[in-house]
Amino acid sequence: MPNYFALNRENLLNRRQLLKLGLVSAGVTGADVVWSRLTAQKQLVRVPPLETEGNFNSAVNPVQVLRNFDYGTLKQENGREIREFRLTARTSAIKLNSAVSYNIWDLNGRIPGPTLRAKQGDRVRILFFNKAGHSHSLHFHGVHPAEMDGVRPVSNGSATIYEFDAEPFGVHLYHCHIEPVTRHIAKGLYGMFIIDPPKPRPAADEIVLVMAGYDVNDDNHNEYYAFNGLPHYYMDNPIRIYQNQLIRLYVLNIIEFDPAVTFHLHANFFDVYPTGMTLTPSQKSDVVTMGVAERHILEFAFRYPGKYMFHPHQDAIAENGCMGLFEVVAEKDYQNPAQSVKP
């Protein structure tokens, strides 16, 4: 079968060229320092301390995915600021439970890949290194020139650069686009790409939830499902949030082999910002339907302390791993001062 997703020309760079690019680029600054320059003032929210960092010895780490954002590294080139990210594809094995292991392709040693984050209008550069034993690519959802569309195969041991202006603002994603695309995504080559609006959104406790499935016997049917990589993890380890604190969920459905799923939140309603591309909500609901690669911002606050479930309303998907709990901590039990967070 011909590879309709591959074009004739490749834009590949060898290791020496990539190292040269890194050496000639000036003005490298830590992301946590530079992002503060994008806003006039810091905003404060309350985020409960983690009770555990988790004990993970593989690419799957739901604790890391939850509130970890990669803002890249800023460089100055020819009078323009570049926000640079580095992504490396490799192979690894993860344990879905005590009895089942599964071979995946990971990005930077994790599944889902890093949550990349920029501001609308930023010049973004992604250095992609393929060390995964198979041709891969990275296709970014958004607006960019055709040569940056990520449909050309990058052979094993090679690298390439994707560079474009980050637009439009919203919740987007990136994933491998080499045939069979469904298999490459299902095996782990995907991640979230957040582009913040020019004017920051209100301060909130920001949380990433990526719904995915695992077809462990290659029958084009998922046997396991998960939020942020590991089935059932947030049922055993609830996500702690504070009472009356605005929560901003960045939710992505990347479950292949199932045409659509829903996301349901117990005992509450959320404001829906479709694809994160609006600054005002389009509706209020407690359930939203999402096709493959669909994503939204959902905002809410819990009025009462306690534990509340979230899950797809397709029972088989929820019961096979895509289910979790929010543990709402009472205001009287605040244990830490307000924390500075990046909008």
Short mmCIF file of C-alpha atoms in Angstrom, two decimals:
data_model
loop_
_atom_site.label_atom_id
_atom_site.label_comp_id
_atom_site.label_asym_id
_atom_site.label_seq_id
_atom_site.Cartn_x
_atom_site.Cartn_y
_atom_site.Cartn_z
CA MET A 1 0.00 0.00 0.00
CA PRO A 2 1.48 3.39 -0.91
CA ASN A 3 2.38 5.78 1.88
CA TYR A 4 0.04 8.68 1.17
CA PHE A 5 1.32 10.56 4.22
CA ALA A 6 4.91 10.76 2.97
CA LEU A 7 6.14 13.45 0.57
CA ASN A 8 9.10 13.18 -1.75
CA ARG A 9 11.45 15.70 -0.15
CA GLU A 10 12.86 15.44 3.35
CA ASN A 11 14.22 18.19 5.54
CA LEU A 12 16.59 16.20 7.73
CA LEU A 13 19.60 17.41 9.65
CA ASN A 14 22.48 15.35 10.95
CA ARG A 15 23.77 15.51 14.51
CA ARG A 16 26.63 17.89 13.61
CA GLN A 17 24.24 20.39 12.01
CA LEU A 18 21.92 20.27 15.00
CA LEU A 19 24.81 20.79 17.42
CA LYS A 20 26.01 23.70 15.32
CA LEU A 21 22.57 25.25 15.46
CA GLY A 22 22.58 24.97 19.24
CA LEU A 23 26.03 26.52 19.49
CA VAL A 24 25.36 29.54 17.31
CA SER A 25 22.06 30.33 19.00
CA ALA A 26 22.49 32.81 21.82
CA GLY A 27 20.49 33.89 24.82
CA VAL A 28 19.56 30.53 26.33
CA THR A 29 17.41 31.12 29.39
CA GLY A 30 15.61 28.78 31.79
CA ALA A 31 11.92 28.45 30.98
CA ASP A 32 10.78 29.14 34.51
CA VAL A 33 12.62 32.48 34.41
CA VAL A 34 11.67 33.66 30.95
CA TRP A 35 7.97 32.89 31.11
CA SER A 36 7.54 35.50 33.83
CA ARG A 37 8.51 38.13 31.27
CA LEU A 38 5.35 37.38 29.29
CA THR A 39 3.01 38.64 31.96
CA ALA A 40 3.01 41.93 33.82
CA GLN A 41 2.28 40.31 37.16
CA LYS A 42 2.17 36.88 38.68
CA GLN A 43 -1.12 35.36 39.64
CA LEU A 44 -1.74 33.24 42.70
CA VAL A 45 -3.68 30.01 43.10
CA ARG A 46 -3.78 27.31 45.73
CA VAL A 47 -2.44 23.89 44.75
CA PRO A 48 -2.31 21.09 47.33
CA PRO A 49 1.12 19.59 47.90
CA LEU A 50 1.61 16.16 46.37
CA GLU A 51 1.36 13.41 48.94
CA THR A 52 3.59 11.24 46.75
CA GLU A 53 5.75 11.77 43.71
CA GLY A 54 5.00 8.20 42.67
CA ASN A 55 7.44 5.34 42.21
CA PHE A 56 7.74 4.96 38.47
CA ASN A 57 10.56 3.15 36.73
CA SER A 58 9.26 3.48 33.18
CA ALA A 59 7.89 5.99 30.68
CA VAL A 60 4.49 6.08 32.37
CA ASN A 61 4.22 8.67 35.15
CA PRO A 62 0.73 10.16 35.71
CA VAL A 63 2.02 12.39 38.51
CA GLN A 64 4.45 14.09 36.14
CA VAL A 65 1.90 14.59 33.37
CA LEU A 66 -0.73 16.16 35.62
CA ARG A 67 0.69 19.65 36.24
CA ASN A 68 3.96 19.64 34.30
CA PHE A 69 4.31 22.09 31.38
CA ASP A 70 7.34 22.37 29.09
CA TYR A 71 7.88 26.04 28.16
CA GLY A 72 11.02 25.26 26.17
CA THR A 73 14.15 27.40 26.08
CA LEU A 74 14.32 30.94 24.74
CA LYS A 75 17.04 31.88 22.26
CA GLN A 76 17.84 35.11 20.45
CA GLU A 77 18.58 34.81 16.73
CA ASN A 78 18.83 37.68 14.26
CA GLY A 79 16.93 39.95 16.60
CA ARG A 80 14.05 37.53 17.09
CA GLU A 81 13.18 35.38 20.06
CA ILE A 82 12.85 31.62 19.42
CA ARG A 83 11.15 29.22 21.83
CA GLU A 84 12.95 25.93 21.33
CA PHE A 85 11.85 22.43 22.34
CA ARG A 86 13.69 19.11 22.02
CA LEU A 87 11.78 15.87 21.56
CA THR A 88 13.39 12.45 21.22
CA ALA A 89 11.48 9.32 20.22
CA ARG A 90 12.66 6.02 21.70
CA THR A 91 11.29 2.57 22.47
CA SER A 92 10.44 1.36 25.96
CA ALA A 93 8.20 -1.00 27.87
CA ILE A 94 5.60 -0.06 30.47
CA LYS A 95 3.55 -2.10 32.92
CA LEU A 96 -0.18 -1.51 32.62
CA ASN A 97 -0.79 -3.60 35.73
CA SER A 98 0.99 -6.29 37.72
CA ALA A 99 0.49 -8.85 34.94
CA VAL A 100 0.57 -6.92 31.65
CA SER A 101 3.57 -5.23 30.03
CA TYR A 102 3.34 -3.30 26.78
CA ASN A 103 5.99 -2.09 24.32
CA ILE A 104 5.60 1.54 23.30
CA TRP A 105 7.29 4.39 21.50
CA ASP A 106 7.84 7.27 23.92
CA LEU A 107 8.80 10.93 23.63
CA ASN A 108 11.47 12.20 26.03
CA GLY A 109 11.03 8.99 28.00
CA ARG A 110 7.36 9.46 28.77
CA ILE A 111 3.81 8.71 27.61
CA PRO A 112 2.01 11.00 26.90
CA GLY A 113 4.85 13.14 25.57
CA PRO A 114 5.67 16.47 27.21
CA THR A 115 2.93 19.09 27.32
CA LEU A 116 4.50 21.83 25.21
CA ARG A 117 3.39 25.37 25.96
CA ALA A 118 3.86 28.69 24.17
CA LYS A 119 2.09 32.00 23.70
CA GLN A 120 0.26 33.00 20.53
CA GLY A 121 2.73 34.62 18.16
CA ASP A 122 5.82 32.95 19.63
CA ARG A 123 8.28 31.61 17.09
CA VAL A 124 8.45 27.93 17.99
CA ARG A 125 11.20 25.50 17.04
CA ILE A 126 11.00 21.78 17.72
CA LEU A 127 14.15 19.69 17.33
CA PHE A 128 13.00 16.12 16.75
CA PHE A 129 15.44 13.25 17.19
CA ASN A 130 14.27 9.79 16.11
CA LYS A 131 15.94 6.95 18.03
CA ALA A 132 12.93 4.64 18.03
CA GLY A 133 14.02 2.04 15.46
CA HIS A 134 11.39 3.01 12.88
CA SER A 135 10.53 6.01 10.72
CA HIS A 136 8.46 8.59 12.61
CA SER A 137 7.44 12.24 12.40
CA LEU A 138 5.70 14.91 14.46
CA HIS A 139 2.58 16.58 13.10
CA PHE A 140 1.37 19.62 15.04
CA HIS A 141 -2.26 20.72 15.00
CA GLY A 142 -2.47 24.44 14.28
CA VAL A 143 -1.58 26.81 11.45
CA HIS A 144 1.83 26.53 9.76
CA PRO A 145 3.47 26.23 6.32
CA ALA A 146 3.17 22.93 4.41
CA GLU A 147 6.85 22.09 4.83
CA MET A 148 6.37 22.14 8.61
CA ASP A 149 3.34 19.84 8.60
CA GLY A 150 5.19 16.80 9.91
CA VAL A 151 4.06 14.21 7.36
CA ARG A 152 7.51 13.43 5.96
CA PRO A 153 9.16 10.37 7.51
CA VAL A 154 12.22 10.89 9.68
CA SER A 155 14.22 7.67 9.51
CA ASN A 156 15.68 6.00 12.57
CA GLY A 157 18.89 7.70 13.64
CA SER A 158 17.97 10.96 11.88
CA ALA A 159 16.61 14.28 13.06
CA THR A 160 14.66 17.23 11.72
CA ILE A 161 13.43 20.65 12.77
CA TYR A 162 9.88 21.99 12.77
CA GLU A 163 9.67 25.77 13.04
CA PHE A 164 6.62 28.01 12.85
CA ASP A 165 4.69 30.76 14.61
CA ALA A 166 2.45 29.45 17.38
CA GLU A 167 -1.13 30.08 16.30
CA PRO A 168 -4.00 30.15 16.95
CA PHE A 169 -4.32 30.11 20.72
CA GLY A 170 -6.02 27.02 22.07
CA VAL A 171 -5.49 23.45 23.21
CA HIS A 172 -3.82 21.52 20.43
CA LEU A 173 -1.82 18.33 20.09
CA TYR A 174 1.05 16.75 18.24
CA HIS A 175 1.50 13.16 17.12
CA CYS A 176 3.33 10.90 14.70
CA HIS A 177 1.88 10.94 11.18
CA ILE A 178 3.58 7.92 9.59
CA GLU A 179 1.47 5.01 8.37
CA PRO A 180 -0.22 3.29 9.97
CA VAL A 181 -0.99 6.54 11.78
CA THR A 182 -3.47 4.94 14.18
CA ARG A 183 -0.88 2.40 15.32
CA HIS A 184 1.87 4.98 15.78
CA ILE A 185 -0.40 7.15 17.91
CA ALA A 186 -1.78 4.23 19.90
CA LYS A 187 1.77 3.08 20.68
CA GLY A 188 2.54 6.39 22.40
CA LEU A 189 3.73 9.07 19.98
CA TYR A 190 1.48 11.95 21.02
CA GLY A 191 1.33 14.89 23.38
CA MET A 192 -0.54 18.11 24.15
CA PHE A 193 0.42 21.49 22.70
CA ILE A 194 -1.05 24.50 24.52
CA ILE A 195 -0.92 27.95 22.95
CA ASP A 196 -1.91 30.62 25.45
CA PRO A 197 -3.87 33.70 24.30
CA PRO A 198 -2.15 37.11 24.20
CA LYS A 199 -4.04 38.15 27.32
CA PRO A 200 -3.66 35.47 30.02
CA ARG A 201 -6.67 33.58 31.25
CA PRO A 202 -7.70 34.04 34.91
CA ALA A 203 -5.52 32.29 37.47
CA ALA A 204 -6.46 28.65 38.07
CA ASP A 205 -5.12 25.31 39.20
CA GLU A 206 -4.27 23.93 35.75
CA ILE A 207 -4.44 20.18 35.14
CA VAL A 208 -3.78 18.02 32.07
CA LEU A 209 -5.88 14.91 31.40
CA VAL A 210 -5.16 12.83 28.29
CA MET A 211 -7.45 9.89 27.57
CA ALA A 212 -5.77 7.02 25.70
CA GLY A 213 -6.27 3.33 24.96
CA TYR A 214 -4.02 0.27 24.73
CA ASP A 215 -4.50 -2.47 22.15
CA VAL A 216 -2.20 -5.05 23.71
CA ASN A 217 -2.95 -7.93 21.31
CA ASP A 218 -3.01 -6.01 18.02
CA ASP A 219 -6.62 -6.79 17.16
CA ASN A 220 -7.58 -3.12 16.57
CA HIS A 221 -9.56 -3.12 19.81
CA ASN A 222 -8.45 -1.57 23.09
CA GLU A 223 -8.21 -3.84 26.09
CA TYR A 224 -7.11 -1.10 28.51
CA TYR A 225 -7.71 2.63 28.84
CA ALA A 226 -6.07 5.35 30.91
CA PHE A 227 -5.86 8.95 31.95
CA ASN A 228 -2.28 10.18 31.54
CA GLY A 229 -0.80 6.82 30.66
CA LEU A 230 -1.61 4.39 33.46
CA PRO A 231 -4.96 2.57 33.88
CA HIS A 232 -6.84 3.20 37.16
CA TYR A 233 -4.05 5.36 38.61
CA TYR A 234 -6.22 8.28 39.71
CA MET A 235 -8.73 5.92 41.31
CA ASP A 236 -6.00 4.64 43.60
CA ASN A 237 -4.31 8.05 43.87
CA PRO A 238 -6.97 10.80 43.69
CA ILE A 239 -6.05 14.20 42.27
CA ARG A 240 -6.04 16.59 45.20
CA ILE A 241 -7.57 20.04 44.60
CA TYR A 242 -8.82 22.74 46.94
CA GLN A 243 -12.43 23.60 47.72
CA ASN A 244 -13.69 26.71 45.83
CA GLN A 245 -10.49 26.90 43.77
CA LEU A 246 -10.99 27.44 40.04
CA ILE A 247 -9.79 24.33 38.20
CA ARG A 248 -8.82 24.50 34.54
CA LEU A 249 -8.73 21.09 32.86
CA TYR A 250 -6.96 20.68 29.56
CA VAL A 251 -8.64 17.49 28.29
CA LEU A 252 -7.57 15.56 25.19
CA ASN A 253 -9.12 12.39 23.76
CA ILE A 254 -6.48 10.40 21.86
CA ILE A 255 -8.18 6.99 22.20
CA GLU A 256 -7.70 5.23 18.87
CA PHE A 257 -10.02 2.40 17.69
CA ASP A 258 -13.02 3.96 19.50
CA PRO A 259 -14.82 6.60 17.41
CA ALA A 260 -15.82 8.83 20.33
CA VAL A 261 -15.97 8.98 24.11
CA THR A 262 -17.49 11.28 26.68
CA PHE A 263 -15.97 13.00 29.70
CA HIS A 264 -18.24 13.15 32.75
CA LEU A 265 -17.67 14.90 36.07
CA HIS A 266 -19.64 13.86 39.15
CA ALA A 267 -21.59 16.26 41.38
CA ASN A 268 -20.65 19.37 39.44
CA PHE A 269 -20.88 21.23 36.14
CA PHE A 270 -18.10 22.73 34.05
CA ASP A 271 -17.79 25.58 31.55
CA VAL A 272 -16.74 24.33 28.10
CA TYR A 273 -14.24 26.24 25.96
CA PRO A 274 -14.21 24.28 22.67
CA THR A 275 -10.65 23.48 21.54
CA GLY A 276 -9.59 26.16 24.03
CA MET A 277 -10.04 28.71 21.24
CA THR A 278 -12.48 31.00 23.03
CA LEU A 279 -12.17 33.22 26.08
CA THR A 280 -15.81 32.79 26.99
CA PRO A 281 -17.50 29.39 27.48
CA SER A 282 -19.89 28.03 24.87
CA GLN A 283 -21.92 25.93 27.29
CA LYS A 284 -22.17 24.51 30.79
CA SER A 285 -22.52 20.76 31.27
CA ASP A 286 -21.40 17.76 33.30
CA VAL A 287 -20.68 15.62 30.22
CA VAL A 288 -19.04 16.42 26.90
CA THR A 289 -18.58 14.18 23.84
CA MET A 290 -15.17 14.08 22.18
CA GLY A 291 -14.02 12.43 18.96
CA VAL A 292 -10.47 11.19 18.44
CA ALA A 293 -8.00 14.11 18.75
CA GLU A 294 -10.75 16.42 20.06
CA ARG A 295 -9.84 18.54 23.06
CA HIS A 296 -11.33 21.23 25.25
CA ILE A 297 -10.74 23.44 28.25
CA LEU A 298 -13.16 22.64 31.08
CA GLU A 299 -13.41 24.98 34.08
CA PHE A 300 -15.11 24.39 37.42
CA ALA A 301 -14.78 24.66 41.20
CA PHE A 302 -16.10 22.26 43.82
CA ARG A 303 -18.36 23.70 46.50
CA TYR A 304 -18.10 20.76 48.90
CA PRO A 305 -15.13 18.71 50.15
CA GLY A 306 -14.95 15.01 49.39
CA LYS A 307 -14.05 12.59 46.61
CA TYR A 308 -15.71 12.90 43.20
CA MET A 309 -15.36 10.62 40.18
CA PHE A 310 -14.59 11.57 36.60
CA HIS A 311 -14.71 9.17 33.66
CA PRO A 312 -16.13 8.51 30.19
CA HIS A 313 -19.79 7.50 30.29
CA GLN A 314 -18.97 4.42 28.22
CA ASP A 315 -18.81 1.86 31.03
CA ALA A 316 -16.40 -0.54 29.32
CA ILE A 317 -13.88 2.26 28.78
CA ALA A 318 -14.19 3.53 32.34
CA GLU A 319 -14.09 0.10 33.97
CA ASN A 320 -10.99 -0.88 32.00
CA GLY A 321 -8.91 1.95 33.34
CA CYS A 322 -10.15 5.38 32.25
CA MET A 323 -11.55 6.49 35.58
CA GLY A 324 -10.32 8.71 38.39
CA LEU A 325 -11.17 10.77 41.47
CA PHE A 326 -10.79 14.36 42.50
CA GLU A 327 -10.20 14.69 46.23
CA VAL A 328 -11.47 18.13 47.23
CA VAL A 329 -9.62 19.40 50.28
CA ALA A 330 -11.63 21.66 52.60
CA GLU A 331 -10.60 25.30 52.83
CA LYS A 332 -9.99 24.91 56.56
CA ASP A 333 -7.34 22.29 55.73
CA TYR A 334 -5.16 24.49 53.52
CA GLN A 335 -1.63 23.38 54.25
CA ASN A 336 0.45 25.68 52.09
CA PRO A 337 0.42 29.34 51.09
CA ALA A 338 -0.85 30.47 47.73
CA GLN A 339 1.58 29.46 45.00
CA SER A 340 2.71 31.49 42.02
CA VAL A 341 1.65 29.86 38.78
CA LYS A 342 2.08 30.75 35.13
CA PRO A 343 -1.17 31.63 33.35
#
